[in-house]
Coordinates of C-alpha atoms and ligand atoms in Angstrom, one line a residue:
M1 CA 0.0 0.0 0.0
S2 CA 1.4 3.4 -0.8
L3 CA -0.2 5.9 1.5
I4 CA -0.1 9.5 0.3
Y5 CA 0.9 11.7 3.2
L6 CA -1.1 14.9 3.3
D7 CA -0.7 15.8 7.0
Y8 CA 2.5 17.9 7.1
N9 CA 0.9 20.3 9.6
A10 CA 0.7 17.5 12.1
T11 CA 4.3 16.7 11.7
T12 CA 7.0 16.3 9.0
P13 CA 9.4 13.5 8.2
I14 CA 13.0 14.2 9.2
D15 CA 15.0 15.6 6.2
V16 CA 17.8 13.4 5.1
A17 CA 20.4 16.2 5.6
V18 CA 19.1 16.5 9.2
S19 CA 19.2 12.8 10.0
S20 CA 22.7 12.5 8.4
A21 CA 23.9 15.4 10.6
M22 CA 22.4 13.7 13.7
I23 CA 23.8 10.1 13.2
P24 CA 27.5 10.8 14.2
Y25 CA 26.2 12.1 17.5
M26 CA 24.4 8.7 18.0
T27 CA 27.2 6.5 17.0
Q28 CA 30.5 8.4 17.6
H29 CA 30.3 11.7 19.5
F30 CA 28.8 10.9 22.9
G31 CA 30.8 13.3 25.1
N32 CA 29.1 15.5 27.6
P33 CA 29.3 19.1 26.3
S34 CA 30.3 20.2 29.8
S35 CA 33.4 18.0 29.9
S36 CA 36.6 19.8 29.1
H37 CA 38.4 17.0 27.3
H38 CA 38.3 16.1 23.6
Y39 CA 35.0 14.2 23.7
G40 CA 33.2 17.1 25.4
T41 CA 34.7 19.7 23.1
I42 CA 33.3 18.0 20.0
T43 CA 29.7 18.0 21.4
K44 CA 30.0 21.4 22.9
K45 CA 31.0 22.7 19.5
A46 CA 28.0 21.0 18.0
V47 CA 25.6 22.6 20.5
T48 CA 27.2 26.0 19.8
R49 CA 26.9 25.5 16.1
S50 CA 23.2 24.5 16.4
R51 CA 22.5 27.7 18.4
I52 CA 24.1 29.8 15.7
Q53 CA 22.0 28.0 13.0
V54 CA 18.8 28.7 14.9
S55 CA 19.8 32.3 15.4
Q56 CA 20.6 32.7 11.7
L57 CA 17.1 31.5 10.7
L58 CA 15.5 33.8 13.2
N59 CA 18.0 36.6 12.5
C60 CA 18.9 37.1 16.1
H61 CA 21.9 36.7 18.4
P62 CA 22.8 33.1 19.5
D63 CA 22.6 34.3 23.1
E64 CA 18.9 35.0 22.5
V65 CA 18.1 31.3 21.9
I66 CA 17.3 28.7 24.5
F67 CA 16.8 25.0 23.6
T68 CA 13.7 23.3 24.9
S69 CA 11.8 20.1 24.4
G70 CA 9.5 21.6 21.8
G71 CA 6.8 24.1 21.1
T72 CA 4.7 23.1 24.1
E73 CA 7.5 23.7 26.6
S74 CA 8.6 27.0 24.9
N75 CA 5.0 28.3 25.1
N76 CA 4.6 27.2 28.7
Y77 CA 8.0 28.7 29.7
A78 CA 7.4 32.0 27.8
I79 CA 3.9 32.7 29.2
K80 CA 4.3 31.5 32.8
N81 CA 7.6 33.3 33.3
A82 CA 6.6 36.5 31.7
L83 CA 3.6 36.7 34.0
L84 CA 4.7 35.3 37.3
N85 CA 7.8 37.4 37.6
S86 CA 5.7 40.5 37.7
S87 CA 4.9 42.0 41.1
D88 CA 1.9 44.0 39.6
R89 CA -1.4 43.8 41.5
I90 CA -3.3 43.0 38.3
I91 CA -1.7 41.2 35.4
H92 CA -3.6 41.5 32.2
C93 CA -2.9 39.4 29.1
I94 CA -4.4 39.3 25.6
T95 CA -4.5 36.3 23.4
S96 CA -6.8 34.9 20.7
R97 CA -9.6 32.3 21.0
V98 CA -7.9 30.1 18.4
E99 CA -4.5 29.4 20.0
H100 CA -2.9 26.0 20.2
P101 CA -3.7 24.2 23.5
S102 CA -0.1 24.7 24.7
V103 CA -1.0 28.4 24.9
M104 CA -4.7 28.3 25.7
E105 CA -4.4 25.8 28.5
V106 CA -1.5 27.8 30.1
F107 CA -3.7 30.9 30.3
K108 CA -6.7 29.0 31.6
F109 CA -4.5 27.5 34.3
L110 CA -3.0 30.8 35.3
E111 CA -6.4 32.5 35.4
Q112 CA -7.8 29.8 37.7
R113 CA -4.8 29.6 39.9
Y114 CA -4.0 33.3 40.4
S115 CA -6.8 35.8 40.9
R116 CA -4.5 38.7 39.8
V117 CA -4.2 37.2 36.3
R118 CA -6.9 38.4 33.8
V119 CA -7.0 37.3 30.2
T120 CA -8.8 38.8 27.3
Y121 CA -9.5 36.3 24.5
C122 CA -10.0 38.1 21.2
G123 CA -12.2 36.6 18.5
V124 CA -11.4 36.1 14.8
D125 CA -13.2 37.0 11.6
E126 CA -14.6 34.6 9.0
N127 CA -11.0 34.1 7.7
G128 CA -9.6 33.2 11.1
T129 CA -7.7 36.5 11.4
I130 CA -7.7 38.1 14.9
R131 CA -10.1 41.0 15.2
L132 CA -7.7 43.9 15.5
D133 CA -10.4 46.3 16.7
E134 CA -11.1 43.9 19.6
F135 CA -7.4 43.6 20.2
K136 CA -6.9 47.4 20.3
N137 CA -9.8 47.9 22.7
A138 CA -8.4 45.2 25.0
L139 CA -5.1 47.0 25.5
S140 CA -4.8 48.6 28.9
R141 CA -2.2 50.0 31.2
E142 CA -2.3 46.7 33.1
T143 CA -1.5 44.6 30.0
L144 CA 1.7 42.8 30.5
L145 CA 1.7 40.1 27.9
V146 CA 0.2 39.5 24.4
S147 CA 0.4 36.0 22.9
V148 CA -0.8 35.5 19.4
M149 CA 0.2 32.6 17.1
H150 CA 2.1 33.3 13.9
S151 CA 0.0 31.0 11.8
N152 CA -2.9 28.7 12.6
N153 CA -2.1 25.1 12.4
E154 CA -5.6 24.1 11.2
V155 CA -6.6 26.6 8.6
G156 CA -3.2 28.2 8.0
T157 CA -4.3 31.8 8.4
L158 CA -1.3 34.1 9.1
Q159 CA -1.9 36.4 12.0
P160 CA -1.0 40.1 11.6
I161 CA 1.9 40.0 14.1
R162 CA 3.5 43.2 12.7
E163 CA 0.3 45.2 13.0
I164 CA -0.2 43.9 16.5
G165 CA 3.4 45.0 17.3
K166 CA 2.6 48.5 15.9
L167 CA -0.6 48.8 17.9
I168 CA 1.3 47.9 21.1
R169 CA 4.0 50.5 20.4
S170 CA 1.5 53.3 19.7
F171 CA -0.5 52.3 22.8
E172 CA 2.7 52.5 24.9
K173 CA 3.5 55.9 23.4
E174 CA 0.0 57.4 23.9
N175 CA -0.1 56.2 27.5
Q176 CA 3.5 57.3 28.2
M177 CA 4.4 53.8 29.1
E178 CA 8.0 52.7 28.8
R179 CA 8.9 50.9 25.6
N180 CA 8.6 47.1 26.1
S181 CA 6.2 47.4 28.9
I182 CA 3.9 45.0 27.0
I183 CA 5.7 41.8 26.0
L184 CA 4.7 40.2 22.7
H185 CA 5.0 36.4 22.3
T186 CA 4.3 34.4 19.2
D187 CA 4.0 30.7 18.7
A188 CA 5.2 28.4 16.0
A189 CA 7.2 30.9 13.9
Q190 CA 10.4 30.1 12.1
K191 CA 11.0 33.6 10.8
D192 CA 10.4 37.2 11.3
I193 CA 11.1 38.1 14.9
T194 CA 10.9 41.8 14.2
P195 CA 8.2 43.0 16.6
V196 CA 8.3 40.1 19.1
H197 CA 10.1 39.7 22.5
L198 CA 9.5 35.9 22.8
L199 CA 9.0 33.4 20.1
S200 CA 8.5 29.6 20.2
V201 CA 10.0 27.3 17.6
C202 CA 8.6 23.9 17.0
T203 CA 11.1 21.8 15.0
H204 CA 9.1 18.8 13.9
K205 CA 7.0 21.1 11.8
F206 CA 9.9 21.8 9.5
Y207 CA 11.7 18.5 8.9
G208 CA 13.5 18.3 12.2
P209 CA 13.1 15.8 15.0
K210 CA 10.4 15.7 17.6
G211 CA 11.0 16.5 21.3
V212 CA 13.2 19.5 20.7
G213 CA 12.5 23.2 20.1
A214 CA 13.7 26.6 21.0
L215 CA 12.6 29.8 22.7
F216 CA 13.8 33.2 21.4
I217 CA 14.1 35.7 24.2
R218 CA 14.9 39.2 23.1
R219 CA 17.9 40.7 24.8
N220 CA 17.6 43.9 26.8
C221 CA 13.9 44.1 26.7
G222 CA 13.4 43.9 30.4
I223 CA 12.1 40.3 30.5
Q224 CA 13.3 38.6 33.7
L225 CA 12.9 34.9 33.1
E226 CA 13.0 32.4 36.0
K227 CA 14.8 29.2 35.7
Q228 CA 12.7 26.6 33.9
V229 CA 14.6 23.7 35.4
H230 CA 16.8 24.1 38.4
G231 CA 20.2 22.4 38.5
A232 CA 23.7 23.1 37.2
S233 CA 24.0 26.7 36.0
V234 CA 26.2 25.8 33.0
H235 CA 23.3 24.7 30.7
E236 CA 21.3 27.1 28.7
R237 CA 22.7 30.1 30.5
G238 CA 21.3 28.7 33.8
Y239 CA 17.7 28.9 32.6
R240 CA 17.2 25.2 31.8
S241 CA 19.5 22.8 33.6
G242 CA 20.3 19.3 32.4
T243 CA 22.9 17.8 30.1
E244 CA 22.0 18.9 26.6
N245 CA 20.3 16.4 24.3
V246 CA 23.1 16.8 21.7
I247 CA 21.5 14.5 19.1
L248 CA 18.2 16.4 18.9
V249 CA 19.9 19.8 19.3
V250 CA 22.1 19.0 16.3
G251 CA 18.9 18.0 14.4
L252 CA 17.2 21.3 15.3
G253 CA 20.2 23.3 14.1
K254 CA 20.5 21.5 10.8
A255 CA 16.7 21.8 10.2
C256 CA 17.0 25.5 10.7
E257 CA 20.0 25.7 8.4
Q258 CA 18.1 23.8 5.6
C259 CA 15.0 25.9 6.1
L260 CA 17.0 29.0 5.5
I261 CA 18.8 27.7 2.5
H262 CA 15.8 26.1 0.8
M263 CA 13.0 28.4 2.0
V264 CA 12.0 29.8 -1.4
D265 CA 12.0 26.4 -3.2
R266 CA 10.1 24.8 -0.4
V267 CA 7.4 27.4 -0.3
E268 CA 7.1 27.1 -4.1
H269 CA 6.7 23.4 -3.9
M270 CA 4.2 23.4 -1.1
F271 CA 2.2 26.1 -2.8
T272 CA 2.0 24.5 -6.3
T273 CA 1.1 21.1 -5.0
R274 CA -1.5 22.6 -2.7
E275 CA -3.1 24.6 -5.5
K276 CA -3.0 21.6 -7.9
L277 CA -4.8 19.6 -5.3
Y278 CA -7.4 22.3 -4.6
N279 CA -8.1 23.0 -8.3
G280 CA -8.3 19.3 -9.1
L281 CA -10.9 18.8 -6.4
L282 CA -12.9 21.8 -7.4
N283 CA -12.9 20.7 -11.0
N284 CA -14.1 17.2 -10.2
L285 CA -16.4 17.8 -7.3
S286 CA -18.0 21.2 -7.3
N287 CA -21.0 20.0 -9.3
I288 CA -21.6 17.2 -6.8
V289 CA -21.0 18.8 -3.4
Q290 CA -20.6 22.3 -1.9
I291 CA -16.9 22.8 -1.2
K292 CA -15.8 25.6 1.2
L293 CA -12.2 26.7 1.6
N294 CA -11.5 27.7 5.2
G295 CA -8.8 30.2 6.2
H296 CA -7.6 33.4 4.6
P297 CA -7.7 33.1 0.8
E298 CA -4.3 34.7 0.5
K299 CA -2.7 35.3 3.9
R300 CA -2.3 31.7 4.6
L301 CA 0.5 29.1 5.0
P302 CA 1.5 28.0 1.5
N303 CA 0.8 24.3 2.3
T304 CA -2.5 24.4 4.1
L305 CA -5.7 23.4 2.4
N306 CA -8.6 23.2 4.9
I307 CA -11.8 22.4 3.0
S308 CA -15.3 21.4 3.9
F309 CA -17.4 19.0 1.9
A310 CA -20.9 20.1 3.1
G311 CA -23.2 17.5 4.6
I312 CA -20.7 14.7 4.6
E313 CA -19.1 13.6 7.9
A314 CA -15.3 14.1 8.0
N315 CA -14.3 10.9 9.6
T316 CA -16.5 8.9 7.1
I317 CA -14.5 10.5 4.3
L318 CA -11.1 9.8 6.0
D319 CA -12.2 6.2 6.9
D320 CA -13.0 5.6 3.2
L321 CA -9.7 7.1 2.2
S322 CA -7.6 5.4 4.8
Q323 CA -5.9 3.0 2.4
H324 CA -4.8 5.8 0.2
I325 CA -4.5 9.1 2.0
A326 CA -3.4 10.3 5.5
A327 CA -5.0 13.7 6.4
S328 CA -6.7 15.2 9.4
A329 CA -10.4 15.8 10.2
G330 CA -11.6 19.3 11.3
S331 CA -14.6 17.9 13.1
A332 CA -15.7 14.7 14.8
C333 CA -19.0 12.9 15.3
H334 CA -19.7 11.6 18.8
S335 CA -22.6 9.6 20.2
S336 CA -24.3 11.1 23.2
S337 CA -24.1 7.7 24.9
H338 CA -22.9 4.1 24.3
E339 CA -26.4 2.9 23.7
E340 CA -27.4 1.8 20.2
G341 CA -29.3 4.4 18.3
A342 CA -28.0 7.2 20.6
E343 CA -28.1 10.7 19.2
K344 CA -25.0 11.8 17.3
K345 CA -23.4 15.1 18.0
I346 CA -21.0 16.8 15.7
V347 CA -18.1 18.6 17.4
I348 CA -16.3 21.0 15.2
S349 CA -12.8 22.4 15.8
Q350 CA -12.5 25.6 17.9
I351 CA -11.3 27.7 15.0
L352 CA -14.1 26.7 12.6
A353 CA -16.6 27.5 15.4
E354 CA -14.9 30.9 16.0
M355 CA -14.9 31.6 12.3
G356 CA -18.7 31.0 12.3
V357 CA -18.6 28.1 9.8
D358 CA -22.1 26.5 9.7
V359 CA -22.1 23.1 11.4
N360 CA -23.5 21.3 8.3
I361 CA -20.6 22.6 6.3
A362 CA -18.0 22.3 9.1
M363 CA -18.9 18.6 9.8
G364 CA -17.2 17.6 6.5
T365 CA -13.9 19.5 7.1
I366 CA -10.6 17.9 6.1
R367 CA -7.2 19.5 6.5
F368 CA -4.8 18.5 3.7
S369 CA -1.3 19.8 4.2
T370 CA 1.4 19.5 1.6
G371 CA 5.2 19.2 2.0
L372 CA 8.5 18.3 0.7
L373 CA 8.2 14.6 -0.2
L374 CA 4.8 15.0 -1.9
T375 CA 5.1 14.4 -5.7
N376 CA 2.9 15.7 -8.5
D377 CA 1.9 12.1 -9.3
E378 CA 0.8 11.6 -5.7
V379 CA -1.3 14.8 -5.9
E380 CA -3.0 13.4 -9.1
S381 CA -3.6 10.2 -7.3
A382 CA -5.0 12.0 -4.3
I383 CA -7.4 14.0 -6.4
H384 CA -8.6 10.7 -8.0
H385 CA -9.1 9.0 -4.6
V386 CA -10.9 11.9 -2.9
T387 CA -13.1 12.3 -6.0
D388 CA -14.0 8.6 -5.8
T389 CA -14.8 8.8 -2.2
I390 CA -16.9 12.0 -2.2
S391 CA -18.8 10.8 -5.3
K392 CA -20.0 7.7 -3.6
L393 CA -20.8 9.1 -0.1
Ligands
LIG1 C1 0.7 26.0 16.6 C2 1.4 25.0 17.4 N1 2.0 25.4 18.6 C3 2.6 24.5 19.4 C4 2.7 23.2 19.1 C5 3.4 22.2 20.0 O1 4.6 21.9 19.6 P1 5.3 20.5 20.1 O2 4.6 19.4 19.4 O3 6.8 20.7 19.6 O4 5.2 20.5 21.6 C6 2.1 22.7 17.9 C7 2.2 21.3 17.5 O5 1.3 20.6 17.1 C8 1.5 23.7 17.0 O6 0.9 23.3 15.9

């Protein structure tokens, strides 16, 4: 069976250049980077090189990069620390209603645990873009942290991070607040740090290994981070103790390097395969079923095709396709109880609900996401299989 992988937003395979760079650190170079002898020097150099590779992708200083276990840890670390180090009586934060759980759940936890933490959750428009008018109105002299994702993992909409940065700056000016009084964090970005103070990197989304990531912390912006893990002060400038996972860190660095070198070609490939898939499905199916594209028509990740087939249940589509295509559902159908004949309830993803997509349309939502290993032949084959499935359901 050759299964066509169309779920690159869930995770990506490790690039060959990345795995090749990691292998010597599994087989030969095992030294502890803190050791001063030859073995340690080799792995220490590798960790240093990786930090430089990350900083080159983000266009920042290597000292501004801390390695973590992935996007989830980076988000937890950034948000919890930015807030809890403050001695303010009231701590106000702004985020959107469509963040990844590794952001959303942190805010919910902090709100419940600490009565001084108040969070404003801004809504999104029908394209999934944060409502800037709501955001602007939410800014207050008590706002300490703003966390808005760079791009949505489900529908691909790119959030206006630069505009958000500008709104924050002008609010600070108008209110004679010091610059950087309001900290801006963004999640899941691999580029473009310009207006942000904190940025989380999630390596397995761009052909690096899982279980490793990074947090960018802007220098001299007044952020006082606490230690994430206590222990020896030699690791990660004392913020996150523990012997470095050299193998994964090397993979992270190499993935960043490859991303920087091949960015333009990768974007082109992801975009053309996505558009070919979309146009093929529209051509074959728009007479049979209503198809709705979810997410911003243009300001969207180049690889993300989130579409709804009205009136058909998403998991029924994916089950029928399971021998041919791997993709993700944007909704799920649950029974209200285990009893036979129990009423079925459609649960649609948070972002589709926030975008106001009608439940009869949203119920048939599939996220196809393209990536490096996808060939044009596979796209043609995918069009054929999806057409077959939808035509008979
Ligand atoms: C937008 C976004 N943020 C954060 C994460 C979490 O990253 P990790 O899997 O590295 O913990 C993911 C991963 O699914 C994601 O899509």
